Tab-separated table of C-alpha atoms and ligand atoms in Angstrom:
chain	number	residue	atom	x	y	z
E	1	UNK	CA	17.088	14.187	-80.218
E	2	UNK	CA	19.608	14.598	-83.046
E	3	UNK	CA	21.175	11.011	-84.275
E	4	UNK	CA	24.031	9.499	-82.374
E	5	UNK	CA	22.947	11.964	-79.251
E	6	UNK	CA	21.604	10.623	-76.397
E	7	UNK	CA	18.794	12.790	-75.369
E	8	UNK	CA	19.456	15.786	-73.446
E	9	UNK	CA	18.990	15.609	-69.531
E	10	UNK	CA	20.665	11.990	-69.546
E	11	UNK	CA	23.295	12.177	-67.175
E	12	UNK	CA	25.727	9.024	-66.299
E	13	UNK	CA	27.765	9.336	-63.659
E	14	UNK	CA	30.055	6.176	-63.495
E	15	UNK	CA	31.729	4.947	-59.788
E	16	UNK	CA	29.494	7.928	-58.399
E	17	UNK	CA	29.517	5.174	-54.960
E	18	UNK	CA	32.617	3.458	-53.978
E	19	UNK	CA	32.870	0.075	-52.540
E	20	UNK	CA	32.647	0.251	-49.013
E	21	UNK	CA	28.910	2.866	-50.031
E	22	UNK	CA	27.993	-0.182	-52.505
E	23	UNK	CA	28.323	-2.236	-49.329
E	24	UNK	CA	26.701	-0.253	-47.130
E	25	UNK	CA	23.925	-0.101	-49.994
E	26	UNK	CA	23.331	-3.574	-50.297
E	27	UNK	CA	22.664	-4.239	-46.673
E	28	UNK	CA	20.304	-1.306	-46.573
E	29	UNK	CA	18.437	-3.593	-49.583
E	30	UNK	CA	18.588	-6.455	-47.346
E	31	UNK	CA	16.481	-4.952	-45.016
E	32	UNK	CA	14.109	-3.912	-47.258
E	33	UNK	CA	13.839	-6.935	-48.734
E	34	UNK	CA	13.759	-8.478	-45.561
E	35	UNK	CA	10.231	-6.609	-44.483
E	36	UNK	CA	9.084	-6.132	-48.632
E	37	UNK	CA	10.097	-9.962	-50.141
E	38	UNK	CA	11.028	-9.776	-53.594
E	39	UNK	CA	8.124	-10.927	-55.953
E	40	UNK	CA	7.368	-12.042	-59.572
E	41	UNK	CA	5.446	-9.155	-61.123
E	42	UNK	CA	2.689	-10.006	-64.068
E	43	UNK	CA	2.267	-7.995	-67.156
E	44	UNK	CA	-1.264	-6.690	-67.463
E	45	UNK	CA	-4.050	-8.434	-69.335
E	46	UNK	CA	-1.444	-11.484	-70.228
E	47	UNK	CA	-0.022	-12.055	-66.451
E	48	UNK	CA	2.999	-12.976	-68.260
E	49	UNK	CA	5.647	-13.034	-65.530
E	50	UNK	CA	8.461	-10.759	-66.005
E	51	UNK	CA	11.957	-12.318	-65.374
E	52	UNK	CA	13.083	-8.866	-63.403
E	53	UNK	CA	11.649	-9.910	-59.256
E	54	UNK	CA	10.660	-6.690	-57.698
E	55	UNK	CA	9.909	-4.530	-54.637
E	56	UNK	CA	9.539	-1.244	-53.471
E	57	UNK	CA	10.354	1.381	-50.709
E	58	UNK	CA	9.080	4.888	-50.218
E	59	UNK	CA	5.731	5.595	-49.344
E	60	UNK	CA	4.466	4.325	-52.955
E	61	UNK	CA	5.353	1.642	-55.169
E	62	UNK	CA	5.224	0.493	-58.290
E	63	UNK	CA	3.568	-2.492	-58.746
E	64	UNK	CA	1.926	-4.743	-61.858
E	65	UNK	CA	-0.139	-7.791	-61.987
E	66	UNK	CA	-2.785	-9.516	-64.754
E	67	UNK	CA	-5.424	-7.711	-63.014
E	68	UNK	CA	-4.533	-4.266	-62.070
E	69	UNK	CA	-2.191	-3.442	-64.407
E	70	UNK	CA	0.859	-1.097	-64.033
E	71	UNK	CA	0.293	1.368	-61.231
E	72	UNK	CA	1.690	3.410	-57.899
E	73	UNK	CA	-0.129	2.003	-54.287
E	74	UNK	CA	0.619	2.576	-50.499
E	75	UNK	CA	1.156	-1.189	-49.743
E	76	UNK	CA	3.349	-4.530	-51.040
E	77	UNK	CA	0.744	-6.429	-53.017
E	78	UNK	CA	1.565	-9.865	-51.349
E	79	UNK	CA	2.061	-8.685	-47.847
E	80	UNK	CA	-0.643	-6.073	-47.790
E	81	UNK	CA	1.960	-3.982	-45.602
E	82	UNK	CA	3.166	0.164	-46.313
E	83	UNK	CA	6.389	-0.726	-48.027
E	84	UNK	CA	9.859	0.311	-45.531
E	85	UNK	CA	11.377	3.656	-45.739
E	86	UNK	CA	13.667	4.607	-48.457
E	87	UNK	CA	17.212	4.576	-47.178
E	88	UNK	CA	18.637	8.138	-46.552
E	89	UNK	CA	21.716	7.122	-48.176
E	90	UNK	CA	19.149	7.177	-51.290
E	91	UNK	CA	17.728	10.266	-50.273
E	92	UNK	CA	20.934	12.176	-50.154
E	93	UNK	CA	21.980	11.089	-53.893
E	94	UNK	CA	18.614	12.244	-55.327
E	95	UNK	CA	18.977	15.514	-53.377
E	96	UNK	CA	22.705	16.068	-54.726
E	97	UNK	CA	22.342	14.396	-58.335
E	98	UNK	CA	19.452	16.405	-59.425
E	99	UNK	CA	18.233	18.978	-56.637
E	100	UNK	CA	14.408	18.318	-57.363
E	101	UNK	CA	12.694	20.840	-54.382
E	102	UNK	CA	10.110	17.412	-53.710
E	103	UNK	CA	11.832	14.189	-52.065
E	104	UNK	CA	11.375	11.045	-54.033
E	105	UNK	CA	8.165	8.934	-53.332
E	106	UNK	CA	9.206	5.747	-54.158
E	107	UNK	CA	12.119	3.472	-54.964
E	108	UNK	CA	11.644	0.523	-57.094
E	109	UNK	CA	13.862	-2.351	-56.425
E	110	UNK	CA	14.473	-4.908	-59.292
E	111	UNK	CA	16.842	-7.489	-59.133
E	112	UNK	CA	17.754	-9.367	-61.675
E	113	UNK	CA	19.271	-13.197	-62.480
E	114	UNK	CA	21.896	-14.049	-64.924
E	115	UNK	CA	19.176	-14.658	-67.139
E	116	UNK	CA	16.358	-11.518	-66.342
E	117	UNK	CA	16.245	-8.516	-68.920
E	118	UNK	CA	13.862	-6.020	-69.275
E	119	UNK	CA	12.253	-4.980	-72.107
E	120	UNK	CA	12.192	-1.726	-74.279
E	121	UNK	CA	9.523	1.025	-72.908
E	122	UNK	CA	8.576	4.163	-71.071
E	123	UNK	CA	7.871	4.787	-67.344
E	124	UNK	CA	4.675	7.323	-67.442
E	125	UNK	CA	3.013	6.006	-65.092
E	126	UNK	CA	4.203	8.826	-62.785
E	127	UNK	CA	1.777	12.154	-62.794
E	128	UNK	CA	4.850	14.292	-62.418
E	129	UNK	CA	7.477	14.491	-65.457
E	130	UNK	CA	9.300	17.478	-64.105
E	131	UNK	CA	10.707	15.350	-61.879
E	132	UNK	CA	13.918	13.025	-62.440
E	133	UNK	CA	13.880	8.999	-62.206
E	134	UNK	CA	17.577	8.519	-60.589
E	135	UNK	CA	18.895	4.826	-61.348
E	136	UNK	CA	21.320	3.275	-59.148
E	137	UNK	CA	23.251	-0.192	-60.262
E	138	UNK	CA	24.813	-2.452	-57.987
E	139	UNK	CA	26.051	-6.108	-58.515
E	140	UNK	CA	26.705	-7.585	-62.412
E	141	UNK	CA	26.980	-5.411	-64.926
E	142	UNK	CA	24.338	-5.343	-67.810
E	143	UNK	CA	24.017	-4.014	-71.035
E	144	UNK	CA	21.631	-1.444	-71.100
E	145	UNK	CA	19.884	0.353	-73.909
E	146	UNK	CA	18.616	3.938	-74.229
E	147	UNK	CA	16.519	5.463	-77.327
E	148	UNK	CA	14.339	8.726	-78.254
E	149	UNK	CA	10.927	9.553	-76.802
E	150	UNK	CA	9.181	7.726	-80.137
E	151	UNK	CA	9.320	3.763	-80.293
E	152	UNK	CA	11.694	3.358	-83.275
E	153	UNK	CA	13.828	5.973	-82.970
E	154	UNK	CA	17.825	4.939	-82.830
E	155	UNK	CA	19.026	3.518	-79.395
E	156	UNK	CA	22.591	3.186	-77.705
E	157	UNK	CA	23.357	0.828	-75.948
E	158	UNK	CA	26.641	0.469	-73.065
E	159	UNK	CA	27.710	-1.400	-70.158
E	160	UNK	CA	25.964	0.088	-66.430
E	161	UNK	CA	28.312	-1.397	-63.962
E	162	UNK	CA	28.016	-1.054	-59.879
E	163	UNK	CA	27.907	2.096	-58.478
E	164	UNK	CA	26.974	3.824	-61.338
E	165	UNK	CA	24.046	6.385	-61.015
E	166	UNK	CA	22.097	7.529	-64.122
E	167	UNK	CA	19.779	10.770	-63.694
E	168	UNK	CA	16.910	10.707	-66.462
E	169	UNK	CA	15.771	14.111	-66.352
E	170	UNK	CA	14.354	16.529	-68.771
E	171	UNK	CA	13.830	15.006	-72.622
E	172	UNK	CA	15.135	11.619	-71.645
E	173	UNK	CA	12.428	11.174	-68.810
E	174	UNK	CA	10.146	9.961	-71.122
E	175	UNK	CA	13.005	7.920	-73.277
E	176	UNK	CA	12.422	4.500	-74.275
E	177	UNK	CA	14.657	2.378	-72.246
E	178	UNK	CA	15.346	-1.373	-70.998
E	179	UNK	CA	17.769	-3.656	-70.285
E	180	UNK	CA	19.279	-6.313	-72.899
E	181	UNK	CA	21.029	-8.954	-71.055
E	182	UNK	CA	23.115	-9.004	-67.375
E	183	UNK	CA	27.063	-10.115	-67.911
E	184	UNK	CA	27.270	-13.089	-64.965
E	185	UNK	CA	30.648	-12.784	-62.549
E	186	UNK	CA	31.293	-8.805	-63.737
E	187	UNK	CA	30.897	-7.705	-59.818
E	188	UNK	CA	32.180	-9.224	-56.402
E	189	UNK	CA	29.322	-7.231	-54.524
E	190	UNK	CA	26.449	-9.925	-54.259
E	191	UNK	CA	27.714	-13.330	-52.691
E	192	UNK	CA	25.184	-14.875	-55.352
E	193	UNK	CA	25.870	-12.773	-58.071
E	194	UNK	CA	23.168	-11.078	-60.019
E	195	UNK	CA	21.995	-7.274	-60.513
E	196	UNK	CA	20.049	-4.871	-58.677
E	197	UNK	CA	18.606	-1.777	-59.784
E	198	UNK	CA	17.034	1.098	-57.801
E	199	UNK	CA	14.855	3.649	-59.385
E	200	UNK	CA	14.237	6.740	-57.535
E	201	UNK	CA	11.010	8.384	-58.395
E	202	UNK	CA	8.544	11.581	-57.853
E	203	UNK	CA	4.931	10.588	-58.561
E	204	UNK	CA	2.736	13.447	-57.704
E	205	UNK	CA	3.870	16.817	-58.881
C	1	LIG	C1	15.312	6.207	-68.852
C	1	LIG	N1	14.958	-0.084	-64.914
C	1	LIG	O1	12.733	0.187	-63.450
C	1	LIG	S1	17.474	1.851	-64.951
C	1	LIG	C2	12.691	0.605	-64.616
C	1	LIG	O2	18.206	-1.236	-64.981
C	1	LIG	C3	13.877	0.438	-65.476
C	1	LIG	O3	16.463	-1.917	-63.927
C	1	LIG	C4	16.133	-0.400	-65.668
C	1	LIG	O4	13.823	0.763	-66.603
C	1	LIG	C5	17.011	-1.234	-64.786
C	1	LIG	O5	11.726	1.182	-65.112
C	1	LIG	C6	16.832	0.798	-66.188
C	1	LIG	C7	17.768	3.310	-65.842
C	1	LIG	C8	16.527	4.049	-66.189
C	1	LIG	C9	15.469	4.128	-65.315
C	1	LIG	C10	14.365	4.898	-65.618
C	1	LIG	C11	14.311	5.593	-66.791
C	1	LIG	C12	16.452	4.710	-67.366
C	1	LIG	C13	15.355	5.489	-67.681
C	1	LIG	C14	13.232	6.429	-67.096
C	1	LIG	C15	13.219	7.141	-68.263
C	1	LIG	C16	14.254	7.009	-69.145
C	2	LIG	FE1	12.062	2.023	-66.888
């Protein structure tokens, strides 16, 4: 990655859903959340809790805890149930954003407070890097910053607001990444306010 580039195979697509497809999006998350609750996930070894809650749909998802560390299973850790379905709305961006030939096998679902960021790193815990990780925002904005595929390399950082997709595909799949802070009252979409971020994602090749 040259300086001042992003990496190549970032793509941001700003307002790629409208309002009344945000909407529709965020009941779709209801539901999810509904059968997969939202939970505090634990960084391995330390079982620090991260200030992102999480969940998952697809037929894996990512999950961490003191224990087990980071990794991909068939079931929510709390409720021991298969996580939902993914919503085909989700489905159909990942097939026209990217046109990977394998569907995605899970979505993570963070959500974030006023107050939640997330931290600078890689997701490789995935076996399959051909494959994209498609981000979809919805709800407060946040400042989010991208770097090179080395911890120390220059980031960049800008504003991801709702409905905005982001497609991390070729160099920038294995970016550093994370999230610096959430800007409170920046979206009308959640009745409480607050951020949530899906993460489509391939995890056998
Ligand atoms: C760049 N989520 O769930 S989304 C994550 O906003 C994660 O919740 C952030 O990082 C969030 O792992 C950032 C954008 C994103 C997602 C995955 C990436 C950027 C990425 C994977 C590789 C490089
Ligand atoms: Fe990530």
């Amino acid at each position: 990655m040259a300086e001042h580039e992003l990496p190549t195979g970032f793509r941001y697509l700003p307002a790629y859903l409208d309002r009344p497809a945000q909407e529709a999006l965020v009941e779709e998350v209801r539901a999810v959340v509904a059968a997969a609750p939202l939970y505090v996930p634990q960084m391995p070894k330390t079982g620090r809790p991260m200030s992102v809650r999480m969940t998952n749909c697809g037929s894996l998802g990512w999950v961490t805890d003191r224990e087990g560390g980071y990794r991909y299973q068939e079931t929510h850790p709390l409720t021991g149930q298969p996580w939902p379905a993914i919503p085909a709305a989700l489905l159909r961006i990942w097939e026209e954003v990217y046109g990977y030939p394998k569907p995605p096998q899970a979505c993570l679902v963070n959500f974030y407070d006023g107050e939640a960021k997330m931290g600078l790193h890689q997701d490789r815990d995935e076996r399959d890097f051909e494959a994209p990780v498609v981000s979809v925002s919805l709800g407060d904005q946040c400042l989010f910053r991208i770097g090179g595929t080395v911890r120390g390399a220059q980031t960049r950082s800008f504003r991801l607001s709702s409905g905005d997709v982001v497609v991390l595909g070729g160099e920038s799949r294995l970016s550093f990444h994370g999230v610096d802070r959430i800007f409170p009252g920046t979206s009308t979409l959640l009745r409480n306010g607050g951020r949530i971020n899906l993460t489509l994602r391939r995890v056998d090749p």
